[in-house]
XYZ file of C-alpha atoms in Angstrom:
301
model
C -60.076 -60.769 25.424
C -62.737 -62.871 23.693
C -65.424 -60.419 24.780
C -63.444 -57.456 23.366
C -62.863 -59.295 20.096
C -66.558 -60.086 19.801
C -67.443 -56.456 20.421
C -64.986 -55.303 17.703
C -66.400 -57.833 15.224
C -69.943 -56.699 16.018
C -69.015 -53.044 15.526
C -67.305 -53.896 12.227
C -70.351 -55.770 10.919
C -72.582 -52.952 12.033
C -70.482 -50.456 10.106
C -70.572 -52.647 7.013
C -74.333 -53.008 7.309
C -74.788 -49.244 7.640
C -72.603 -48.580 4.575
C -74.521 -51.222 2.624
C -77.851 -49.621 3.516
C -76.532 -46.153 2.561
C -75.276 -47.539 -0.760
C -78.630 -49.157 -1.537
C -80.464 -45.947 -0.635
C -78.143 -43.814 -2.783
C -78.539 -46.208 -5.735
C -82.328 -46.044 -5.481
C -82.249 -42.227 -5.310
C -79.896 -42.005 -8.337
C -82.078 -44.431 -10.273
C -85.189 -42.317 -9.799
C -83.259 -39.107 -10.572
C -81.933 -40.675 -13.788
C -85.442 -41.725 -14.744
C -86.820 -38.297 -13.951
C -84.241 -36.341 -15.957
C -83.512 -38.899 -18.661
C -83.275 -37.384 -22.148
C -83.938 -39.622 -25.113
C -81.137 -39.246 -27.684
C -82.014 -39.483 -31.313
C -80.424 -42.710 -32.667
C -79.671 -40.875 -35.917
C -76.888 -38.967 -34.135
C -74.793 -42.134 -33.866
C -75.534 -42.992 -37.490
C -74.471 -39.547 -38.726
C -71.402 -39.503 -36.483
C -70.288 -42.873 -37.883
C -70.265 -41.352 -41.389
C -67.988 -38.452 -40.392
C -64.158 -38.688 -40.542
C -63.772 -38.609 -36.752
C -60.754 -36.281 -36.925
C -62.414 -33.684 -34.642
C -60.391 -31.028 -36.442
C -62.905 -28.227 -35.940
C -62.813 -27.257 -39.613
C -66.616 -27.380 -39.717
C -66.841 -24.770 -36.971
C -68.110 -27.198 -34.319
C -66.397 -28.654 -31.269
C -66.073 -32.057 -32.918
C -67.700 -34.600 -35.188
C -70.322 -35.615 -32.620
C -71.263 -31.997 -31.976
C -71.709 -31.549 -35.731
C -73.862 -34.687 -35.906
C -76.037 -33.527 -32.991
C -76.574 -30.111 -34.571
C -77.371 -31.542 -38.005
C -79.933 -33.984 -36.572
C -81.476 -31.280 -34.382
C -81.822 -28.862 -37.317
C -82.798 -31.565 -39.764
C -80.582 -29.862 -42.289
C -76.975 -29.897 -43.511
C -76.927 -26.138 -44.076
C -73.987 -24.865 -42.053
C -73.364 -28.399 -40.788
C -71.195 -29.847 -43.523
C -67.822 -31.450 -42.873
C -65.341 -30.138 -45.475
C -63.295 -33.314 -45.153
C -66.149 -35.725 -45.764
C -66.633 -37.635 -49.006
C -69.507 -36.943 -51.376
C -70.816 -40.477 -50.840
C -70.943 -40.076 -47.057
C -72.658 -36.711 -47.364
C -75.302 -38.361 -49.528
C -75.796 -41.065 -46.885
C -76.097 -38.462 -44.115
C -78.687 -36.563 -46.150
C -80.626 -39.806 -46.602
C -80.599 -40.393 -42.830
C -81.951 -36.882 -42.261
C -84.517 -37.331 -45.019
C -83.285 -34.420 -47.119
C -81.544 -33.888 -50.443
C -77.809 -33.337 -50.334
C -76.622 -30.213 -52.097
C -73.558 -30.453 -54.295
C -70.511 -29.317 -52.311
C -67.573 -27.627 -53.998
C -64.238 -29.361 -53.230
C -61.872 -27.044 -51.387
C -58.110 -27.020 -50.959
C -55.628 -24.918 -49.027
C -53.292 -22.644 -50.995
C -50.200 -20.843 -49.739
C -50.283 -17.175 -50.700
C -46.584 -16.527 -50.291
C -43.501 -17.050 -52.451
C -41.085 -15.595 -49.928
C -38.607 -18.426 -50.202
C -34.976 -18.191 -49.139
C -34.188 -17.121 -52.717
C -36.943 -14.543 -53.199
C -36.749 -13.184 -49.668
C -33.255 -13.782 -48.230
C -32.893 -13.648 -44.457
C -31.849 -10.231 -43.194
C -32.181 -11.039 -39.499
C -32.000 -14.285 -37.529
C -34.705 -15.867 -35.369
C -33.670 -18.115 -32.493
C -36.630 -18.608 -30.204
C -39.814 -20.671 -29.811
C -40.901 -22.470 -32.999
C -44.296 -20.834 -33.077
C -45.678 -18.571 -35.783
C -47.910 -16.757 -33.286
C -44.955 -16.101 -30.991
C -42.656 -15.065 -33.836
C -45.332 -12.795 -35.302
C -45.549 -10.911 -32.026
C -41.808 -10.255 -32.026
C -40.747 -9.203 -35.519
C -41.586 -9.020 -39.215
C -39.830 -12.243 -40.143
C -36.323 -13.116 -41.251
C -36.962 -11.651 -44.707
C -38.586 -8.561 -43.130
C -41.906 -9.052 -44.950
C -44.573 -8.204 -42.349
C -47.226 -10.274 -44.166
C -45.204 -13.269 -45.344
C -44.872 -16.816 -44.055
C -42.791 -17.201 -40.908
C -42.017 -20.871 -41.555
C -42.388 -22.117 -37.969
C -44.977 -24.717 -38.958
C -48.066 -23.918 -36.883
C -50.088 -24.991 -39.931
C -48.298 -28.346 -40.006
C -48.968 -28.985 -36.326
C -52.655 -28.207 -36.744
C -53.279 -30.471 -39.764
C -54.936 -33.778 -38.829
C -54.571 -35.178 -42.341
C -50.773 -34.899 -42.796
C -51.479 -32.736 -45.833
C -49.039 -29.854 -45.276
C -45.304 -29.761 -44.634
C -42.515 -27.186 -44.526
C -40.104 -27.439 -47.443
C -36.593 -27.501 -45.897
C -35.124 -25.571 -48.848
C -37.675 -22.796 -49.305
C -38.938 -22.822 -45.678
C -42.467 -22.422 -47.042
C -45.481 -24.694 -46.458
C -46.289 -27.151 -49.244
C -49.824 -28.547 -49.503
C -50.387 -32.134 -50.635
C -53.558 -31.830 -52.728
C -54.209 -35.569 -52.567
C -54.511 -35.403 -48.769
C -55.906 -31.910 -48.168
C -59.645 -31.895 -47.443
C -60.041 -28.132 -47.208
C -60.961 -28.152 -43.512
C -59.297 -24.754 -43.043
C -57.522 -25.535 -39.762
C -54.151 -24.559 -41.240
C -55.621 -21.224 -42.376
C -56.937 -20.568 -38.869
C -53.546 -21.434 -37.367
C -51.683 -18.935 -39.550
C -51.453 -15.570 -37.717
C -50.830 -13.703 -40.965
C -53.522 -15.182 -43.156
C -50.966 -16.557 -45.607
C -52.960 -19.765 -46.125
C -56.359 -19.554 -47.768
C -58.932 -22.241 -48.536
C -60.129 -21.928 -52.139
C -62.203 -24.064 -54.524
C -60.125 -26.792 -56.154
C -61.406 -25.732 -59.529
C -62.266 -27.648 -62.669
C -59.703 -30.426 -63.190
C -58.010 -29.142 -60.010
C -56.818 -26.043 -61.858
C -56.524 -22.751 -59.993
C -55.262 -19.233 -60.547
C -54.501 -17.089 -57.512
C -52.202 -14.365 -56.212
C -49.410 -16.082 -54.306
C -48.588 -13.031 -52.234
C -49.941 -11.481 -49.065
C -47.697 -8.406 -48.849
C -49.634 -5.171 -48.374
C -46.631 -2.845 -48.520
C -46.142 -0.344 -51.311
C -44.360 -1.554 -54.440
C -40.799 -0.386 -53.784
C -40.794 -1.547 -50.167
C -42.463 -4.844 -51.049
C -39.874 -5.531 -53.752
C -37.064 -4.732 -51.341
C -38.268 -7.479 -49.013
C -39.316 -10.042 -51.630
C -38.557 -10.379 -55.350
C -41.875 -12.140 -56.035
C -44.070 -9.673 -54.145
C -47.200 -8.135 -55.631
C -46.554 -4.429 -56.173
C -50.197 -3.451 -56.613
C -49.670 -2.094 -60.117
C -53.150 -3.180 -61.193
C -52.136 -4.530 -64.607
C -53.804 -7.846 -63.834
C -57.087 -6.146 -62.965
C -57.046 -4.116 -66.186
C -56.443 -7.136 -68.392
C -59.033 -9.403 -66.704
C -62.142 -9.615 -68.937
C -64.305 -11.013 -66.123
C -63.701 -8.347 -63.444
C -62.442 -11.090 -61.126
C -59.452 -9.127 -59.817
C -59.449 -6.283 -57.332
C -56.510 -4.343 -55.931
C -56.810 -3.169 -52.349
C -54.106 -2.097 -49.904
C -51.442 -2.511 -52.612
C -52.383 -6.171 -53.070
C -54.254 -7.908 -55.889
C -56.846 -10.584 -55.136
C -58.625 -12.984 -57.498
C -62.246 -13.879 -56.788
C -62.466 -17.628 -57.484
C -66.209 -17.401 -58.176
C -65.605 -14.968 -61.079
C -62.310 -16.263 -62.437
C -62.637 -18.255 -65.696
C -58.939 -19.214 -65.618
C -58.041 -17.567 -68.913
C -54.565 -16.898 -67.418
C -54.259 -13.442 -68.993
C -53.362 -12.048 -65.582
C -50.610 -14.635 -65.148
C -48.869 -13.454 -68.316
C -49.479 -9.774 -67.481
C -48.040 -9.786 -63.935
C -44.536 -8.259 -64.114
C -43.374 -9.884 -60.865
C -44.735 -13.417 -61.263
C -46.933 -12.995 -58.196
C -49.892 -14.738 -59.869
C -49.597 -18.492 -60.253
C -51.542 -21.027 -62.299
C -51.700 -24.549 -60.864
C -52.179 -27.874 -62.675
C -52.461 -26.391 -66.152
C -50.894 -28.394 -68.999
C -47.506 -27.184 -70.120
C -47.716 -25.784 -73.637
C -45.692 -27.807 -76.097
C -43.448 -26.183 -78.687
C -44.440 -26.662 -82.334
C -42.701 -29.591 -83.980
C -39.708 -28.792 -86.190
C -40.247 -29.350 -89.919
C -39.029 -32.687 -91.170
C -35.870 -32.940 -93.200
C -37.740 -34.384 -96.165
C -39.995 -31.323 -96.261
C -36.924 -29.072 -96.474
C -35.502 -31.172 -99.282
C -38.769 -31.077 -101.209
C -39.072 -27.331 -100.884
C -35.458 -26.870 -102.029
C -36.015 -29.059 -105.058
C -39.155 -27.168 -105.975
C -37.443 -23.808 -105.753
C -34.562 -25.013 -107.938
C -36.989 -26.287 -110.515
């Protein structure tokens, strides 16, 4: 028995020794392979990445923040490599790391080009299936039967990494929180109907845009939504800056040409054009009672 036990112990130690030698050999081989194929990474990549939001939302068009940082460092330029959600200060710091001048970026914000609320576009059919805009879009035109309007399932909300968009429970339309929106455009990409658009915030955060996406002809569009653009073209005719075009029965305002005179807002017969963050005009003050008394006295005299 002792002899058998000794043999087993010897075999065990031999096996351990063989595995140890194999491990050492493999480690040496891997070490030399790592040395042979080692790629030096530019330390600026980590510096640039640290100045990005880290949301990995994909709004910049890259796989993530690190991929954006790698591309920017490799190109030595921020052209096409700008994070829409980054602050101006951080962009300046990134430009300094790359040794270039940072160009002035225009703040962007998401806008909802649909007013098909429960009031303007009452439900004509019911939807009881998966809460997905892409899925619903493949099945039907929507509860209000507008083939281009918001479906209200919230794909845009699920895609937002900044908690900047929510579905209003009363209107069933998305509402954008301008204080949180960074204009990354993920919500716009998630919308299968192109209802959400990323536009410049505008001077003093003021914007004028067509809040409709319906491309049906006037009578049909009005049947499905009271606030639909009917493609009459009155807004385009009254615009002094040629900022409005009408195509496929739908008006569109070019933000780069619009001077926000608001003539189109007053001209639109259906209220499809909205003006955001403009001051509310105040009514002229009523004449004071003393002024009336003075005028009466003068006339009597």
